Amino acid sequence: MSEVMHCLLVNGREHLVRAWPMERLLDVLRLQLGLTGVKEGCGEGECGACSVILDGQLVNSCLIPVLQAYGCAIRTIEGLALDDALNAIQQAFVDEGGAQCGICTPGMILAAVNLLDRNPEPDEGEIREGLAGNLCRCTGYSRIVESVMRAAKREGRSPRHQTGEEHETQTRGEMLRLARAPQEGNR
Amino acid sequence: MLDSMSQSAGRALPRKEGREKVTGAARYVDDLVFPGMLHGVTVRSSIARGRIRSIDAACDPDQFTIVSARDIPGVNAVALMVDDQPFLAFDHIRHAEEPILLLAHPDRPMAEEARQRVRIVYDVLPAQFDMAQSGDVFKSFLLEKGDVDNAFQGEDIVVVEGEYLTGAQEQLYIEPQGMIAAANPVDGVTVWGSMQCPYYVHKALMKLFAFPEDKIRVVQCETGGGFGGKEEYPSMIAGHAALLAWKSGRPVKLVYDRAEDIAATTKRHLSRTRHRTAVTRDGRLVAMDIDFVLDGGAYCTLSPVVLSRGTIHAAGPYHCENVRIRSRAVATNHPPHGAFRGFGAPQSIFALERHMDHVAAAVGLAPEELRRRNFLKKGQSTATGQVIREDLDLAGMMDRALEEADYHGKRKRFQQDNPASRIKRGIGLATFMHGAGFTGSGEVYLQSQVALEADAKGRVRILVSSTEIGQGTNTVLSQIAADALDISYNDVELAQPDTAVVPNSGPTVASRTCMVVGKLVESAALGLRQTLATYAGLSFAEACAAHIGKHGTLRSISRYEPPAGIHWDDEHYRGDAYGAYAWAVYVAQVAVDTSTWETHVEDFVARQEVGKVIHPVLATGQIEGSVAQGIGWALYEEIVYRDGRVINGQMTNYIMPASADLPPHKSFL
Amino acid sequence: MDDALALVSSGWQPFAGGTDLMVLYEAGKLTETRFAGLWKLEELRGIRVSEEHIELGALTTYTQIRQSALLADEFPLLCRAAAETGGIATQNRGTLGGNIANASPAADSCPPLLVYDAELELMSGAGIRRVPYAGFHTGYKKMLLEPGELIRSIRLPRNNKKGWHQVFRKVGTRRAQAISKVCLAAAARLVGGRVEQIRIAYGSVAPYPLRCTRTEAALLGADPRKLPPLPDETSPIDDLRSTAGYRRRVAGNLLRDFLESLG
């Protein structure tokens, strides 16, 4: 196996990456594309902090060799808000206290997006089951469940929840974020 | 947009850094990349006790930066309480995973490979893992009220004894610990990282490098949870990263993976509590004799103060004329235990609340009835002799909590249904208090300071070393400042905690940030208002502009002053242990499947009295999160040591509750 | 497909959803790090339905199993096992073939396969052969897979347990996203109040997923309200998740609950 150039489709935009086939998708997203909203909590598929949506399905990017992601549409937390407008779930997490320390938040929100895609009106039990692969140590989950319920209630099924196909137009905000690859400095 | 005139406190305003967190824009330490950065790794002892005979780094010093204890420019001890813990073991090994050697390389996997090649030969010595057997005492307390021995001689009393054990618990913040350091002889040392207490790290680095304070700079990045786990250990990692940066002349990132984080960092102390209680036949506490032991692990860390809080809370929110609490934190060869939410009190409170149920059974009372007969009331005193001066109605709180939980109805129903059911249900309660802020004279020693700055547009910046770790520091302090200045919440922000910029407002621990630092922020804000009082008739922004036009800057500083009427005797551990207490009654409904012994909390009611609530959603979130950690500790979580090493150091076998494991939560403030 | 088989026959490690192998690979615990990626092989995908069989391609994921109405109707225990394996993200990548080939004693999908008399289709450069799943696992991490062979599909004989009482119970370290301490899949058919046919299979109580044929034999013809003495076929161990004693006792209790539910 050797390092090869490949095209990776992330948040509706194609990127050339140079990677070993067995490199973790997590590392390629974070280190090469600067998408540091994808977090590493355990490195073994337990905590869900590295969740991304791959061809419409929630996956742990720490368990995906990048080779398996070529040709797939990948969505990360950075691809959720349109310009300044937060996605309904993101907004609900802000309003309802669904985010505390924030480290599980990107993965948790993507899991919620994916859940509402499959089931637009989940009850509490379905939310708790649907998010059970995403661990949060701060909230005890109650505020998160509230956030998802509020988002489901408020928005119904908005076009921005659609994650099955990712070929939406690239936004200016996203370009700015991508241009800002990992760099020196603070927040 | 918010009405600038409306009050901030008491409202569920959007979390200050919420937007960054939900969009993935928030930058945590591992998200930062510095040009030319190396990756550091830590070589650790595989034995719990012994002496190092030889170290073979087995890597090329031209390619790798290698740091051992010999490379330390200053003092090889993590400055904290007694400075007994080395940054790098020189000769003696006192616990497994003790750091011995540091390596750095530009490529992270190469550094990791090199770490595994290092060969260390030891002379192994016998190790002590049993706290009950250890005679090596870090700290002990004797807290006495009344005459316990005499009280046990009394007639017509029932004596109830019990022993209670609790296990080690991992904080399991989802962001593992990490630091980045840069160092050179001109600027000194700078570290960026995940932490609760920038000035603890600052103090530790000054001693490690023998540098003056202006040659050390500590910057907190967004921090993915702490729960006490990032109180003291970050000093160790910062020191390691800084040593590698100093030797290599390049920035060094040292971020733990989950396995290393669980194996090496501090845990909640294991505990053993023994109770001997004298009670009248109608259920009045006559005497409480309590023996409380904590396993401190191999080095002192914060064990004395963890022990102190556990000791003071050991007799709970009950009135008893005769109390004796003997406590000690002992050394073992476990990796050092340290701060974890509650700080020793959850251990002693667990023991007491279990014991209260046994006492109730012994005198034929319901658990709630025994508690009702013994609750502290205004004018009575705690175990340290602190007189309750507030209107305290624990019985009323308990009645409301029991009603909210349908306690009596459920008790009856479960009694009927259980015999015929495979799943047995029960409902129980615990009542407790929690002292807010540092114990006794702690706040006086800390001498916390905060500063406020305004710019010419009337925007205000709060300068504190108190960190946002998820609990809401940024939001709550902004609310307090906005109200004191009568400006909009949107016009207040917090400076990033950076010891080059912010004064030392003390560590972010002990539920002190909102209460103690919040009060200082309010004082500084009132100071700012006073300064601007001369600009009558101008709006706040105009007044700021006018003042800055004349004087260049606008800044206000406040410093901690102890409230009047608080007295604490450090030598005898008597007096006002805390400036204020929170009070709580928790009720849990638990189901046990008698085929599998699977145990599940089905319903939970938390009622508490916490004083003025600045932000209802954040406050509720703190309670819900801590209840989840408590349920985890009770039912799912336990660090397993074998020969002093953690053997379940992965998230697949250290089990914290997931969303499906926790009940809907009813929390009442 | 031929390329994959050629690589596998020269010793490369087959790699499907990666939910287990990726963890071991990252931890440096794999001796073979040349991987034959199977994920995109169409031949190993899909659920094919004939009159006699439902054939699940080895790469059928837990999610696909959960979502199949046909499986829910005819093989509900398999769907329950899929729903209780890992979280959503794991279910989206974990495959049935991978679960079998990983040969963990705690594999949740395997006890249902034992109950349903599943058959495996194995393929290599030399062709395809079929073996019953019962007996495929022969010891801890040992199985009847020849070098160079892959699991191609899992065949379930249709309608073979319709109308039977069926149960799947998993006891994990927590409610979801957990590895089993014990799991039971069982099915029985009663005629005239007596056990006419029965299948009992466990996970996590032996070096491999265990079908309890001697227990089954002892129960044939029995009245579930008056049970005969039953043999203990389990051989559990102590590990980080549980103890042998707990596993043995709970395995017995789960079976007792099942038999009581028949009565």
mmCIF file of N, CA and C in Angstrom, chain B residues 486-536:
data_model
loop_
_atom_site.group_PDB
_atom_site.id
_atom_site.type_symbol
_atom_site.label_atom_id
_atom_site.label_comp_id
_atom_site.label_asym_id
_atom_site.label_seq_id
_atom_site.Cartn_x
_atom_site.Cartn_y
_atom_site.Cartn_z
ATOM 1 N N ASP B 486 -25.902 47.454 34.104
ATOM 2 C CA ASP B 486 -27.148 47.829 33.451
ATOM 3 C C ASP B 486 -26.952 47.971 31.931
ATOM 4 N N ILE B 487 -26.248 47.013 31.346
ATOM 5 C CA ILE B 487 -26.066 46.991 29.888
ATOM 6 C C ILE B 487 -26.544 45.643 29.356
ATOM 7 N N SER B 488 -26.498 45.524 28.050
ATOM 8 C CA SER B 488 -26.965 44.283 27.437
ATOM 9 C C SER B 488 -25.954 43.152 27.644
ATOM 10 N N TYR B 489 -26.485 41.960 27.822
ATOM 11 C CA TYR B 489 -25.674 40.735 27.891
ATOM 12 C C TYR B 489 -24.793 40.609 26.658
ATOM 13 N N ASN B 490 -25.322 41.083 25.535
ATOM 14 C CA ASN B 490 -24.557 40.962 24.285
ATOM 15 C C ASN B 490 -23.320 41.850 24.260
ATOM 16 N N ASP B 491 -23.263 42.840 25.147
ATOM 17 C CA ASP B 491 -22.118 43.749 25.149
ATOM 18 C C ASP B 491 -21.033 43.323 26.141
ATOM 19 N N VAL B 492 -21.184 42.113 26.683
ATOM 20 C CA VAL B 492 -20.173 41.622 27.631
ATOM 21 C C VAL B 492 -19.553 40.351 27.068
ATOM 22 N N GLU B 493 -18.256 40.228 27.221
ATOM 23 C CA GLU B 493 -17.605 38.980 26.821
ATOM 24 C C GLU B 493 -16.479 38.668 27.786
ATOM 25 N N LEU B 494 -15.982 37.423 27.700
ATOM 26 C CA LEU B 494 -14.855 37.051 28.547
ATOM 27 C C LEU B 494 -13.583 36.982 27.731
ATOM 28 N N ALA B 495 -12.501 37.485 28.324
ATOM 29 C CA ALA B 495 -11.187 37.319 27.705
ATOM 30 C C ALA B 495 -10.812 35.845 27.797
ATOM 31 N N GLN B 496 -10.087 35.353 26.791
ATOM 32 C CA GLN B 496 -9.594 33.978 26.896
ATOM 33 C C GLN B 496 -8.658 33.882 28.104
ATOM 34 N N PRO B 497 -8.846 32.882 28.952
ATOM 35 C CA PRO B 497 -7.952 32.764 30.106
ATOM 36 C C PRO B 497 -6.498 32.591 29.656
ATOM 37 N N ASP B 498 -5.688 33.575 29.959
ATOM 38 C CA ASP B 498 -4.297 33.634 29.518
ATOM 39 C C ASP B 498 -3.575 34.359 30.646
ATOM 40 N N THR B 499 -2.662 33.668 31.304
ATOM 41 C CA THR B 499 -2.058 34.269 32.502
ATOM 42 C C THR B 499 -1.290 35.550 32.176
ATOM 43 N N ALA B 500 -0.997 35.801 30.888
ATOM 44 C CA ALA B 500 -0.352 37.058 30.533
ATOM 45 C C ALA B 500 -1.362 38.201 30.497
ATOM 46 N N VAL B 501 -2.634 37.871 30.527
ATOM 47 C CA VAL B 501 -3.677 38.873 30.342
ATOM 48 C C VAL B 501 -4.615 38.970 31.550
ATOM 49 N N VAL B 502 -4.979 37.830 32.108
ATOM 50 C CA VAL B 502 -6.012 37.843 33.149
ATOM 51 C C VAL B 502 -5.387 37.708 34.541
ATOM 52 N N PRO B 503 -5.973 38.365 35.535
ATOM 53 C CA PRO B 503 -5.490 38.170 36.906
ATOM 54 C C PRO B 503 -5.920 36.808 37.435
ATOM 55 N N ASN B 504 -5.393 36.449 38.587
ATOM 56 C CA ASN B 504 -5.690 35.142 39.172
ATOM 57 C C ASN B 504 -6.992 35.226 39.981
ATOM 58 N N SER B 505 -8.055 34.734 39.384
ATOM 59 C CA SER B 505 -9.329 34.713 40.110
ATOM 60 C C SER B 505 -9.530 33.374 40.810
ATOM 61 N N GLY B 506 -8.457 32.620 40.942
ATOM 62 C CA GLY B 506 -8.524 31.337 41.649
ATOM 63 C C GLY B 506 -8.841 30.204 40.698
ATOM 64 N N PRO B 507 -8.772 28.994 41.226
ATOM 65 C CA PRO B 507 -9.022 27.822 40.400
ATOM 66 C C PRO B 507 -10.513 27.650 40.110
ATOM 67 N N THR B 508 -10.819 26.923 39.038
ATOM 68 C CA THR B 508 -12.217 26.675 38.668
ATOM 69 C C THR B 508 -12.640 25.353 39.276
ATOM 70 N N VAL B 509 -13.020 25.431 40.533
ATOM 71 C CA VAL B 509 -13.288 24.237 41.339
ATOM 72 C C VAL B 509 -14.297 24.593 42.421
ATOM 73 N N ALA B 510 -14.781 23.579 43.125
ATOM 74 C CA ALA B 510 -15.483 23.771 44.403
ATOM 75 C C ALA B 510 -16.746 24.619 44.295
ATOM 76 N N SER B 511 -17.404 24.618 43.156
ATOM 77 C CA SER B 511 -18.631 25.390 42.974
ATOM 78 C C SER B 511 -18.436 26.849 43.392
ATOM 79 N N ARG B 512 -17.240 27.392 43.144
ATOM 80 C CA ARG B 512 -16.950 28.741 43.615
ATOM 81 C C ARG B 512 -17.071 29.793 42.516
ATOM 82 N N THR B 513 -17.136 29.355 41.250
ATOM 83 C CA THR B 513 -17.022 30.335 40.172
ATOM 84 C C THR B 513 -18.203 31.295 40.166
ATOM 85 N N CYS B 514 -19.402 30.758 40.193
ATOM 86 C CA CYS B 514 -20.572 31.627 40.146
ATOM 87 C C CYS B 514 -20.673 32.442 41.434
ATOM 88 N N MET B 515 -20.504 31.762 42.564
ATOM 89 C CA MET B 515 -20.744 32.425 43.846
ATOM 90 C C MET B 515 -19.627 33.402 44.212
ATOM 91 N N VAL B 516 -18.381 32.941 44.205
ATOM 92 C CA VAL B 516 -17.284 33.784 44.678
ATOM 93 C C VAL B 516 -16.786 34.702 43.561
ATOM 94 N N VAL B 517 -16.453 34.109 42.411
ATOM 95 C CA VAL B 517 -15.923 34.935 41.322
ATOM 96 C C VAL B 517 -17.037 35.825 40.765
ATOM 97 N N GLY B 518 -18.250 35.294 40.733
ATOM 98 C CA GLY B 518 -19.388 36.098 40.273
ATOM 99 C C GLY B 518 -19.557 37.349 41.110
ATOM 100 N N LYS B 519 -19.383 37.212 42.416
ATOM 101 C CA LYS B 519 -19.496 38.379 43.305
ATOM 102 C C LYS B 519 -18.370 39.376 43.012
ATOM 103 N N LEU B 520 -17.181 38.862 42.735
ATOM 104 C CA LEU B 520 -16.050 39.756 42.421
ATOM 105 C C LEU B 520 -16.292 40.488 41.105
ATOM 106 N N VAL B 521 -16.893 39.776 40.149
ATOM 107 C CA VAL B 521 -17.220 40.423 38.870
ATOM 108 C C VAL B 521 -18.223 41.549 39.119
ATOM 109 N N GLU B 522 -19.178 41.262 39.977
ATOM 110 C CA GLU B 522 -20.166 42.288 40.293
ATOM 111 C C GLU B 522 -19.490 43.498 40.957
ATOM 112 N N SER B 523 -18.576 43.238 41.886
ATOM 113 C CA SER B 523 -17.872 44.341 42.548
ATOM 114 C C SER B 523 -17.077 45.160 41.551
ATOM 115 N N ALA B 524 -16.375 44.467 40.654
ATOM 116 C CA ALA B 524 -15.569 45.194 39.668
ATOM 117 C C ALA B 524 -16.480 46.016 38.760
ATOM 118 N N ALA B 525 -17.644 45.467 38.446
ATOM 119 C CA ALA B 525 -18.586 46.188 37.587
ATOM 120 C C ALA B 525 -19.106 47.428 38.302
ATOM 121 N N LEU B 526 -19.383 47.283 39.591
ATOM 122 C CA LEU B 526 -19.851 48.445 40.347
ATOM 123 C C LEU B 526 -18.748 49.496 40.429
ATOM 124 N N GLY B 527 -17.501 49.022 40.513
ATOM 125 C CA GLY B 527 -16.365 49.952 40.494
ATOM 126 C C GLY B 527 -16.316 50.727 39.191
ATOM 127 N N LEU B 528 -16.596 50.024 38.109
ATOM 128 C CA LEU B 528 -16.585 50.669 36.792
ATOM 129 C C LEU B 528 -17.684 51.744 36.727
ATOM 130 N N ARG B 529 -18.812 51.378 37.265
ATOM 131 C CA ARG B 529 -19.936 52.341 37.267
ATOM 132 C C ARG B 529 -19.588 53.588 38.064
ATOM 133 N N GLN B 530 -18.898 53.366 39.179
ATOM 134 C CA GLN B 530 -18.517 54.487 40.027
ATOM 135 C C GLN B 530 -17.599 55.435 39.258
ATOM 136 N N THR B 531 -16.645 54.824 38.533
ATOM 137 C CA THR B 531 -15.726 55.633 37.743
ATOM 138 C C THR B 531 -16.486 56.480 36.733
ATOM 139 N N LEU B 532 -17.536 55.884 36.183
ATOM 140 C CA LEU B 532 -18.268 56.588 35.125
ATOM 141 C C LEU B 532 -19.336 57.535 35.677
ATOM 142 N N ALA B 533 -19.496 57.551 37.003
ATOM 143 C CA ALA B 533 -20.569 58.361 37.598
ATOM 144 C C ALA B 533 -20.385 59.850 37.299
ATOM 145 N N THR B 534 -19.146 60.242 37.046
ATOM 146 C CA THR B 534 -18.884 61.669 36.777
ATOM 147 C C THR B 534 -19.428 62.102 35.421
ATOM 148 N N TYR B 535 -19.709 61.094 34.542
ATOM 149 C CA TYR B 535 -20.206 61.462 33.203
ATOM 150 C C TYR B 535 -21.722 61.435 33.189
ATOM 151 N N ALA B 536 -22.328 62.222 34.037
ATOM 152 C CA ALA B 536 -23.784 62.193 34.171
ATOM 153 C C ALA B 536 -24.440 62.600 32.862
#
